[in-house]
């Protein structure tokens, strides 16, 4: 069907009638849009659709469209049809109707994956295809091979799940299936697209031998090999990596800020609450934090220096008219962001608890372990993507990665392992020693260690079980903190878990 014959004017009218739309990708990923963020350009021989999404502003050619009950299905192409995608646009209605629409798309995606699985994996038959009951973000497929053995298959159909979530979910689901008396599954496959499968393979390399054998990573890729040029899909088995394979990758370079001198403005603000305020350098300036909570920012240019303050939007430019407001903000922080706050439901008390714990340890890391020396300049190298809380050196020269939690997070152990492999790669390549993170002290030529610290309630109920799936080559310690850590940090338990 030619573009100029499509009901594009009806689509334009539909966009104008509804202010809010939900865009659902074929992968199951969703994105909310205002109607002014959808732009339809109708030309004699083609129609272009532009919209805003996570990857930025996108423009596609409309190859086909269907409108049913005000819901729009669009087949889109670009780059001379080398790129193809399908999206659905649904007017924002009741939450229940939206959930149903999203669930339908995700179930369709799950069935597509099952179809690829059957066609690509010889002798495999899909017996059950469904979404996981908890949140419907996973495709859960049970298949049977020629030997009669059952294989579990897991895949993200929401486009939003991290490798850590996928891996922990696969382990827990397979464990449940292995305990069944009837038709237990022997292994599980995680199906993911190229970018995510790369990250999964690196995490998979850090598992114990048993779990490496139980979990297989399969890469799902698009193909257009048939004569019609229609996009198909290909499933490729990815060979498992060993831990020493991880050290062959090229590590990212540490990018330190050239000028790490604190601005005069920041120095003056710190004086207002010196014991509670620390600073972090970024590429464009510096951020001041009150017990871990960012409240003041300075951005310097060759000719000027500007400062803003505020906890959330709106933030205010610091000038003669706003200086009193800054003083009032700091007084409120002193009042509410403290262990004996008069209102523990206040946002200043509740917000960023892990950063609060980090700030306490940054002032005195020996509260966690008397053998530790904190890197005085590591935060100069931190970027928005870095999630490693603290980097320290033991007195014997061993590098220590410190990960902090306050609330239970099931993926904590795999997040820590991912940080470990990144830091360990930089250590092995000599990057960390070259950066002189610890001044004149050298980092020992031994693998880094991981410290996981949290109040006892901050460790998920599955933590111990998931920790047992990690290779013994990754050395991890658990530190249990007393629940009143805001008042006084006290270690009540320390154990090596891996």
Coordinates of C-alpha atoms in Angstrom, one line a residue:
X1 CA 0.0 0.0 0.0
X2 CA 1.4 3.4 -1.0
X3 CA 1.8 6.0 1.8
X4 CA -0.4 8.6 0.1
X5 CA -3.3 6.2 0.2
X6 CA -3.1 5.7 4.0
X7 CA -5.7 7.3 6.3
X8 CA -3.2 9.8 7.5
X9 CA -5.7 12.7 7.8
X10 CA -7.8 10.6 10.1
X11 CA -4.7 9.9 12.1
X12 CA -4.0 13.7 12.3
X13 CA -7.5 14.3 13.6
X14 CA -7.1 11.6 16.1
X15 CA -3.9 13.1 17.5
X16 CA -5.6 16.4 17.9
X17 CA -8.6 14.9 19.8
X18 CA -6.4 13.3 22.6
X19 CA -3.8 15.2 24.6
X20 CA -2.0 12.2 26.0
X21 CA -0.9 9.0 24.3
X22 CA 0.9 5.8 25.3
X23 CA 3.4 4.5 22.8
X24 CA 4.1 0.7 23.0
X25 CA 7.0 -0.7 21.1
X26 CA 7.0 -4.2 19.7
X27 CA 9.5 -5.1 22.4
X28 CA 6.9 -4.2 25.1
X29 CA 8.7 -1.0 26.1
X30 CA 6.3 1.9 26.8
X31 CA 6.6 5.7 26.6
X32 CA 4.1 8.4 27.5
X33 CA 3.7 11.3 25.0
X34 CA 1.8 14.6 24.8
X35 CA 0.1 15.2 21.5
X36 CA 2.5 18.1 20.7
X37 CA 5.3 15.5 20.9
X38 CA 3.8 13.6 18.0
X39 CA 4.3 15.3 14.6
X40 CA 2.8 14.0 11.4
X41 CA 4.1 15.4 8.1
X42 CA 1.9 14.4 5.1
X43 CA 3.4 14.6 1.7
X44 CA 2.1 13.5 -1.7
X45 CA 4.1 10.3 -1.8
X46 CA 5.0 9.7 1.8
X47 CA 4.1 10.3 5.4
X48 CA 6.6 11.0 8.1
X49 CA 6.0 10.5 11.8
X50 CA 8.3 12.2 14.4
X51 CA 8.1 11.6 18.1
X52 CA 10.1 11.9 21.3
X53 CA 11.3 8.8 23.2
X54 CA 14.1 7.6 25.4
X55 CA 16.6 7.7 22.5
X56 CA 15.7 11.3 21.7
X57 CA 13.7 12.8 18.8
X58 CA 13.0 10.1 16.1
X59 CA 11.6 10.5 12.6
X60 CA 10.3 7.5 10.7
X61 CA 8.4 6.9 7.4
X62 CA 4.9 5.4 7.8
X63 CA 4.7 2.2 5.7
X64 CA 1.3 1.1 7.0
X65 CA -1.2 2.0 9.6
X66 CA -4.4 0.7 11.0
X67 CA -6.9 2.5 13.3
X68 CA -9.2 0.5 15.5
X69 CA -11.3 2.0 18.3
X70 CA -8.9 5.0 18.3
X71 CA -5.9 2.7 18.9
X72 CA -3.3 3.1 16.2
X73 CA -0.9 0.4 14.9
X74 CA 2.0 1.7 12.7
X75 CA 4.6 -0.1 10.6
X76 CA 7.6 2.3 10.4
X77 CA 10.7 2.3 8.2
X78 CA 13.8 4.5 7.7
X79 CA 17.2 4.5 6.1
X80 CA 15.8 3.1 2.8
X81 CA 13.8 0.4 4.7
X82 CA 17.0 -1.1 6.3
X83 CA 15.4 -0.2 9.7
X84 CA 11.9 -1.3 10.5
X85 CA 9.8 -1.2 13.7
X86 CA 6.2 -1.5 14.8
X87 CA 4.6 0.7 17.4
X88 CA 1.1 1.1 18.9
X89 CA -0.3 4.4 20.0
X90 CA -3.2 4.3 22.5
X91 CA -5.0 7.3 23.9
X92 CA -4.5 7.6 27.7
X93 CA -7.6 6.2 29.3
X94 CA -8.3 4.3 32.5
X95 CA -5.3 2.6 34.1
X96 CA -6.9 -0.8 33.8
X97 CA -7.4 -0.4 30.0
X98 CA -3.8 0.7 29.6
X99 CA -2.6 -2.3 31.6
X100 CA -4.6 -4.6 29.4
X101 CA -3.2 -3.0 26.2
X102 CA 0.4 -3.3 27.5
X103 CA -0.2 -6.9 28.5
X104 CA -1.6 -7.8 25.1
X105 CA 1.5 -6.4 23.3
X106 CA 3.9 -8.2 25.7
X107 CA 2.1 -11.5 25.3
X108 CA 2.3 -11.1 21.5
X109 CA 6.0 -10.5 21.9
X110 CA 6.4 -13.6 24.1
X111 CA 4.7 -15.7 21.5
X112 CA 7.0 -14.2 18.8
X113 CA 10.0 -15.2 20.9
X114 CA 8.5 -18.7 21.3
X115 CA 8.1 -19.0 17.6
X116 CA 11.7 -18.1 16.9
X117 CA 12.8 -20.5 19.6
X118 CA 11.0 -23.4 18.0
X119 CA 12.2 -22.5 14.4
X120 CA 15.8 -21.9 15.4
X121 CA 16.4 -24.6 18.1
X122 CA 16.0 -27.9 16.3
X123 CA 13.8 -30.5 18.1
X124 CA 12.5 -28.0 20.7
X125 CA 8.7 -27.7 21.2
X126 CA 7.1 -24.9 23.2
X127 CA 4.6 -26.3 25.7
X128 CA 3.6 -23.2 27.6
X129 CA 4.0 -19.4 26.9
X130 CA 3.0 -16.8 29.5
X131 CA 4.0 -13.6 31.2
X132 CA 5.3 -13.8 34.8
X133 CA 2.5 -13.2 37.3
X134 CA 4.2 -10.6 39.4
X135 CA 4.5 -7.7 36.9
X136 CA 4.1 -9.2 33.4
X137 CA 7.5 -8.0 32.3
X138 CA 9.0 -11.4 31.5
X139 CA 8.1 -14.0 29.0
X140 CA 8.2 -17.4 30.7
X141 CA 8.4 -20.3 28.2
X142 CA 8.5 -24.0 29.0
X143 CA 9.8 -26.1 26.1
X144 CA 10.7 -29.8 25.6
X145 CA 13.7 -31.1 23.7
X146 CA 14.1 -34.4 21.7
X147 CA 15.3 -36.2 24.8
X148 CA 12.1 -35.3 26.6
X149 CA 13.9 -32.9 29.0
X150 CA 12.2 -29.7 29.9
X151 CA 13.9 -26.3 29.3
X152 CA 12.9 -23.0 30.8
X153 CA 13.2 -19.9 28.8
X154 CA 13.1 -16.3 30.1
X155 CA 13.1 -13.1 28.1
X156 CA 12.4 -9.4 28.8
X157 CA 9.3 -8.3 27.0
X158 CA 9.1 -4.8 28.6
X159 CA 12.4 -3.5 27.3
X160 CA 13.2 -2.1 30.7
X161 CA 14.9 -4.9 32.7
X162 CA 18.6 -4.8 33.7
X163 CA 20.9 -7.8 33.3
X164 CA 21.0 -8.1 37.1
X165 CA 17.2 -8.5 37.2
X166 CA 17.2 -11.0 34.4
X167 CA 19.9 -13.2 36.0
X168 CA 18.4 -13.2 39.5
X169 CA 14.9 -13.9 38.1
X170 CA 16.3 -16.8 36.0
X171 CA 18.1 -18.4 38.9
X172 CA 15.0 -18.2 41.2
X173 CA 12.6 -19.4 38.6
X174 CA 14.9 -22.4 37.6
X175 CA 15.3 -23.3 41.3
X176 CA 11.5 -23.4 41.6
X177 CA 11.1 -25.5 38.5
X178 CA 13.9 -27.9 39.6
X179 CA 12.0 -28.7 42.8
X180 CA 8.9 -29.9 40.9
X181 CA 8.3 -33.6 41.2
X182 CA 6.7 -33.7 37.8
X183 CA 8.7 -32.6 34.7
X184 CA 11.4 -30.5 36.5
X185 CA 13.5 -28.3 34.2
X186 CA 17.2 -29.0 34.0
X187 CA 18.4 -25.7 32.6
X188 CA 17.2 -22.2 31.7
X189 CA 17.9 -20.0 28.7
X190 CA 17.9 -16.3 28.8
X191 CA 17.1 -14.7 25.5
X192 CA 18.2 -11.2 25.0
X193 CA 19.2 -8.8 22.2
X194 CA 22.8 -8.1 21.4
X195 CA 23.6 -5.2 23.8
X196 CA 22.0 -6.8 26.8
X197 CA 23.3 -10.3 26.0
X198 CA 26.9 -8.9 26.1
X199 CA 26.4 -7.6 29.6
X200 CA 24.7 -10.8 30.6
X201 CA 27.6 -12.9 29.4
X202 CA 30.0 -10.8 31.6
X203 CA 27.8 -11.4 34.7
X204 CA 27.4 -15.0 33.7
X205 CA 31.2 -15.4 33.8
X206 CA 31.2 -14.6 37.5
X207 CA 28.8 -17.5 38.4
X208 CA 29.9 -20.7 40.0
X209 CA 30.5 -23.7 37.6
X210 CA 27.2 -25.3 38.5
X211 CA 25.2 -22.2 37.7
X212 CA 27.1 -21.5 34.5
X213 CA 26.1 -24.9 33.3
X214 CA 22.5 -24.4 34.3
X215 CA 22.1 -21.1 32.5
X216 CA 22.6 -20.5 28.8
X217 CA 22.6 -17.0 27.1
X218 CA 21.0 -16.8 23.7
X219 CA 21.2 -13.7 21.5
X220 CA 18.2 -12.6 19.6
X221 CA 19.0 -10.6 16.4
X222 CA 17.0 -9.3 13.5
X223 CA 17.5 -10.5 10.0
X224 CA 16.2 -9.5 6.6
X225 CA 17.6 -12.4 4.5
X226 CA 14.4 -13.4 2.7
X227 CA 13.4 -12.1 -0.7
X228 CA 10.6 -9.9 0.5
X229 CA 13.0 -8.0 2.8
X230 CA 10.7 -8.7 5.8
X231 CA 12.4 -8.6 9.1
X232 CA 12.9 -12.0 10.7
X233 CA 14.7 -13.1 13.8
X234 CA 17.7 -15.2 14.5
X235 CA 18.7 -17.0 17.7
X236 CA 22.4 -17.5 18.4
X237 CA 23.9 -19.5 21.3
X238 CA 26.6 -17.5 23.0
X239 CA 29.6 -19.3 24.4
X240 CA 30.0 -18.8 28.1
X241 CA 32.9 -16.7 29.2
X242 CA 35.4 -17.6 31.9
X243 CA 36.4 -15.0 34.5
X244 CA 39.9 -14.6 33.0
X245 CA 38.2 -13.8 29.6
X246 CA 36.9 -10.6 31.3
X247 CA 40.4 -9.2 31.5
X248 CA 40.8 -9.2 27.7
X249 CA 38.4 -6.3 27.3
X250 CA 39.5 -2.7 27.0
X251 CA 38.7 -0.8 30.1
X252 CA 37.2 2.8 30.1
X253 CA 39.7 5.5 31.0
X254 CA 39.3 7.4 34.2
X255 CA 38.5 11.0 33.4
X256 CA 39.5 13.3 36.2
X257 CA 38.4 16.9 36.3
X258 CA 41.3 19.1 35.3
X259 CA 40.8 21.7 38.0
X260 CA 39.8 20.1 41.4
X261 CA 40.1 23.3 43.4
X262 CA 36.9 24.1 45.3
X263 CA 35.4 27.4 44.3
X264 CA 35.3 30.3 46.8
X265 CA 31.5 30.3 46.7
X266 CA 31.4 26.6 47.7
X267 CA 33.9 27.2 50.5
X268 CA 31.8 29.9 52.0
X269 CA 28.6 27.7 51.9
X270 CA 30.4 24.7 53.5
X271 CA 31.3 27.0 56.5
X272 CA 27.5 27.2 57.2
X273 CA 27.4 23.4 58.1
X274 CA 31.0 22.2 57.9
X275 CA 30.5 18.9 59.7
X276 CA 27.5 17.8 57.6
X277 CA 28.6 19.1 54.2
X278 CA 30.8 17.3 51.6
X279 CA 31.4 18.0 47.9
X280 CA 31.6 16.1 44.7
X281 CA 33.3 17.4 41.5
X282 CA 31.8 16.9 38.1
X283 CA 32.8 17.8 34.6
X284 CA 31.2 21.3 34.8
X285 CA 31.6 22.2 38.4
X286 CA 30.8 20.9 41.9
X287 CA 27.9 19.8 44.0
X288 CA 27.6 20.3 47.8
X289 CA 25.7 17.6 49.8
X290 CA 24.2 17.9 53.2
X291 CA 24.6 14.4 54.7
X292 CA 24.5 13.0 51.2
X293 CA 21.6 15.1 50.0
X294 CA 22.6 17.5 47.1
X295 CA 21.5 21.1 47.8
X296 CA 23.9 23.4 46.2
X297 CA 25.6 23.5 42.7
X298 CA 28.4 25.6 41.3
X299 CA 29.1 25.8 37.5
X300 CA 32.2 27.6 36.4
X301 CA 33.1 29.0 33.0
X302 CA 36.4 30.8 32.0
X303 CA 34.7 34.1 32.5
X304 CA 32.0 33.5 35.1
X305 CA 30.8 31.4 38.0
X306 CA 27.1 30.6 38.7
X307 CA 25.5 28.9 41.6
X308 CA 22.0 27.3 42.2
X309 CA 20.4 25.8 45.3
X310 CA 17.4 23.7 46.1
X311 CA 16.6 20.0 46.8
X312 CA 14.3 19.5 43.9
X313 CA 12.9 21.6 41.1
X314 CA 12.5 24.5 41.0
X315 CA 16.1 25.4 41.9
X316 CA 17.0 29.0 42.5
X317 CA 20.0 31.1 41.3
X318 CA 22.1 32.4 44.1
X319 CA 22.1 36.2 44.2
X320 CA 21.5 39.0 46.7
X321 CA 17.7 38.5 46.6
X322 CA 17.9 34.8 47.3
X323 CA 20.7 34.5 49.9
X324 CA 18.1 34.5 52.7
X325 CA 16.2 31.6 51.1
X326 CA 19.5 29.6 51.0
X327 CA 20.0 30.3 54.7
X328 CA 16.4 29.1 55.4
X329 CA 17.1 25.9 53.3
X330 CA 20.2 25.1 55.3
X331 CA 18.3 25.6 58.6
X332 CA 15.6 23.3 57.5
X333 CA 18.2 20.7 56.6
X334 CA 19.7 21.0 60.0
X335 CA 16.3 20.6 61.6
X336 CA 14.9 17.7 59.6
X337 CA 17.9 15.7 58.2
X338 CA 19.2 14.4 61.5
X339 CA 18.7 11.1 63.4
X340 CA 16.3 12.8 65.9
X341 CA 14.3 14.7 63.3
X342 CA 11.0 16.1 64.7
X343 CA 9.3 14.7 61.5
X344 CA 10.7 11.5 60.2
X345 CA 8.2 11.6 57.3
X346 CA 9.7 14.8 56.1
X347 CA 11.3 14.7 52.6
X348 CA 14.6 15.9 53.9
X349 CA 14.8 12.9 56.3
X350 CA 13.4 10.3 53.8
X351 CA 15.3 11.3 50.6
X352 CA 18.6 9.6 49.5
X353 CA 19.2 7.4 52.6
X354 CA 22.0 5.5 51.0
X355 CA 23.8 8.7 50.2
X356 CA 23.3 9.6 53.9
X357 CA 25.0 6.4 54.9
X358 CA 27.8 7.1 52.4
X359 CA 28.3 10.5 53.9
X360 CA 28.7 9.1 57.4
X361 CA 31.4 6.6 56.1
X362 CA 33.1 9.2 54.0
X363 CA 33.8 11.2 57.2
X364 CA 35.1 8.1 59.0
X365 CA 35.5 4.8 57.1
X366 CA 37.1 3.1 60.1
X367 CA 33.6 2.8 61.6
X368 CA 33.1 0.0 59.0
X369 CA 36.6 -1.5 59.2
X370 CA 39.6 0.0 61.1
X371 CA 41.9 -1.4 58.4
X372 CA 40.5 0.8 55.6
X373 CA 41.9 3.9 54.0
X374 CA 39.4 5.8 51.8
X375 CA 40.5 7.1 48.5
X376 CA 40.6 10.9 48.9
X377 CA 40.1 11.7 45.2
X378 CA 38.0 8.8 43.9
X379 CA 34.9 11.1 43.7
X380 CA 36.8 13.3 41.2
X381 CA 36.5 10.3 38.7
X382 CA 32.8 9.5 39.3
X383 CA 30.3 10.1 36.6
X384 CA 26.6 9.9 36.5
X385 CA 26.8 6.3 35.4
X386 CA 29.0 5.2 38.2
X387 CA 27.2 3.6 41.1
X388 CA 30.1 2.4 43.2
X389 CA 29.7 4.1 46.6
X390 CA 33.2 4.1 48.0
X391 CA 36.6 2.8 47.0
X392 CA 39.1 2.0 49.8
X393 CA 42.4 0.4 50.4
X394 CA 43.1 -2.1 53.1
X395 CA 46.3 -1.7 55.1
X396 CA 47.7 -4.8 53.3
X397 CA 47.2 -3.0 50.0
X398 CA 44.1 -4.9 48.8
X399 CA 41.6 -2.8 47.0
X400 CA 38.1 -2.7 48.5
X401 CA 34.8 -1.9 46.7
X402 CA 32.2 -0.8 49.1
X403 CA 28.5 -1.0 48.1
X404 CA 25.9 0.4 50.5
X405 CA 22.1 -0.3 50.8
X406 CA 19.4 0.8 53.2
X407 CA 16.4 -0.9 51.7
X408 CA 16.2 -4.5 50.5
X409 CA 17.3 -5.0 46.9
X410 CA 17.2 -8.5 45.5
X411 CA 19.8 -7.6 42.8
X412 CA 22.3 -6.2 45.3
X413 CA 24.7 -9.2 44.9
X414 CA 24.8 -9.0 41.1
X415 CA 25.2 -5.2 41.1
X416 CA 28.2 -5.7 43.3
X417 CA 29.7 -8.4 41.1
X418 CA 29.2 -6.1 38.1
X419 CA 31.1 -3.3 39.8
X420 CA 33.8 -5.7 40.9
X421 CA 34.5 -6.9 37.3
X422 CA 34.7 -3.3 36.1
X423 CA 37.1 -2.1 38.9
X424 CA 39.1 -5.3 38.7
X425 CA 39.7 -4.8 35.0
X426 CA 41.0 -1.3 35.6
X427 CA 43.2 -2.5 38.5
X428 CA 44.7 -5.3 36.3
X429 CA 45.4 -2.8 33.5
X430 CA 47.3 -0.5 36.0
X431 CA 44.8 2.4 35.5
X432 CA 44.0 2.8 39.2
X433 CA 47.6 2.8 40.3
X434 CA 48.5 5.3 37.5
X435 CA 45.7 7.6 38.8
X436 CA 47.2 7.6 42.3
X437 CA 43.9 7.2 43.9
X438 CA 45.6 6.6 47.3
X439 CA 48.4 9.1 47.0
X440 CA 51.8 7.5 47.6
X441 CA 50.2 4.1 48.5
X442 CA 50.3 1.4 45.9
X443 CA 47.4 -1.0 45.2
X444 CA 48.5 -4.6 45.8
X445 CA 48.6 -7.0 42.8
X446 CA 45.8 -9.1 44.2
X447 CA 42.1 -9.2 43.2
X448 CA 39.8 -6.5 44.6
X449 CA 37.4 -7.4 47.5
X450 CA 33.8 -6.4 47.8
X451 CA 32.2 -5.1 51.1
X452 CA 28.4 -5.1 51.1
X453 CA 27.1 -3.0 54.0
X454 CA 23.5 -2.5 55.1
X455 CA 21.2 -2.6 58.1
X456 CA 20.0 -6.2 58.6
X457 CA 16.6 -5.2 57.1
X458 CA 18.5 -3.9 54.0
X459 CA 19.5 -7.4 52.9
X460 CA 16.8 -9.1 50.7
X461 CA 15.4 -12.5 51.9
X462 CA 17.0 -14.2 48.8
X463 CA 20.4 -12.5 49.4
X464 CA 22.1 -15.5 51.0
X465 CA 20.8 -18.0 48.3
X466 CA 21.8 -15.8 45.4
X467 CA 25.2 -15.1 46.9
X468 CA 25.9 -18.9 46.8
X469 CA 25.6 -18.8 43.0
X470 CA 28.7 -16.6 42.7
X471 CA 32.2 -17.9 41.9
X472 CA 34.5 -18.2 44.8
X473 CA 37.0 -16.2 42.8
X474 CA 35.0 -13.1 43.7
X475 CA 35.7 -12.3 47.4
X476 CA 32.6 -10.7 49.0
X477 CA 32.0 -9.8 52.7
X478 CA 28.6 -8.9 54.3
X479 CA 28.5 -6.2 56.9
X480 CA 25.3 -6.0 59.0
X481 CA 24.7 -2.6 60.5
X482 CA 22.5 -1.7 63.5
X483 CA 19.2 -0.2 62.4
X484 CA 19.8 3.1 64.1
X485 CA 22.8 3.8 61.9
X486 CA 21.8 7.5 61.5
X487 CA 22.4 8.1 65.2
X488 CA 25.5 5.9 65.5
X489 CA 27.0 3.5 63.0
X490 CA 27.7 0.1 64.5
X491 CA 28.7 -3.1 62.8
X492 CA 26.8 -6.0 64.4
X493 CA 27.9 -8.7 62.0
X494 CA 30.6 -9.5 59.5
X495 CA 30.9 -12.6 57.4
X496 CA 32.5 -13.7 54.1
X497 CA 29.7 -14.9 51.9
X498 CA 31.6 -15.7 48.8

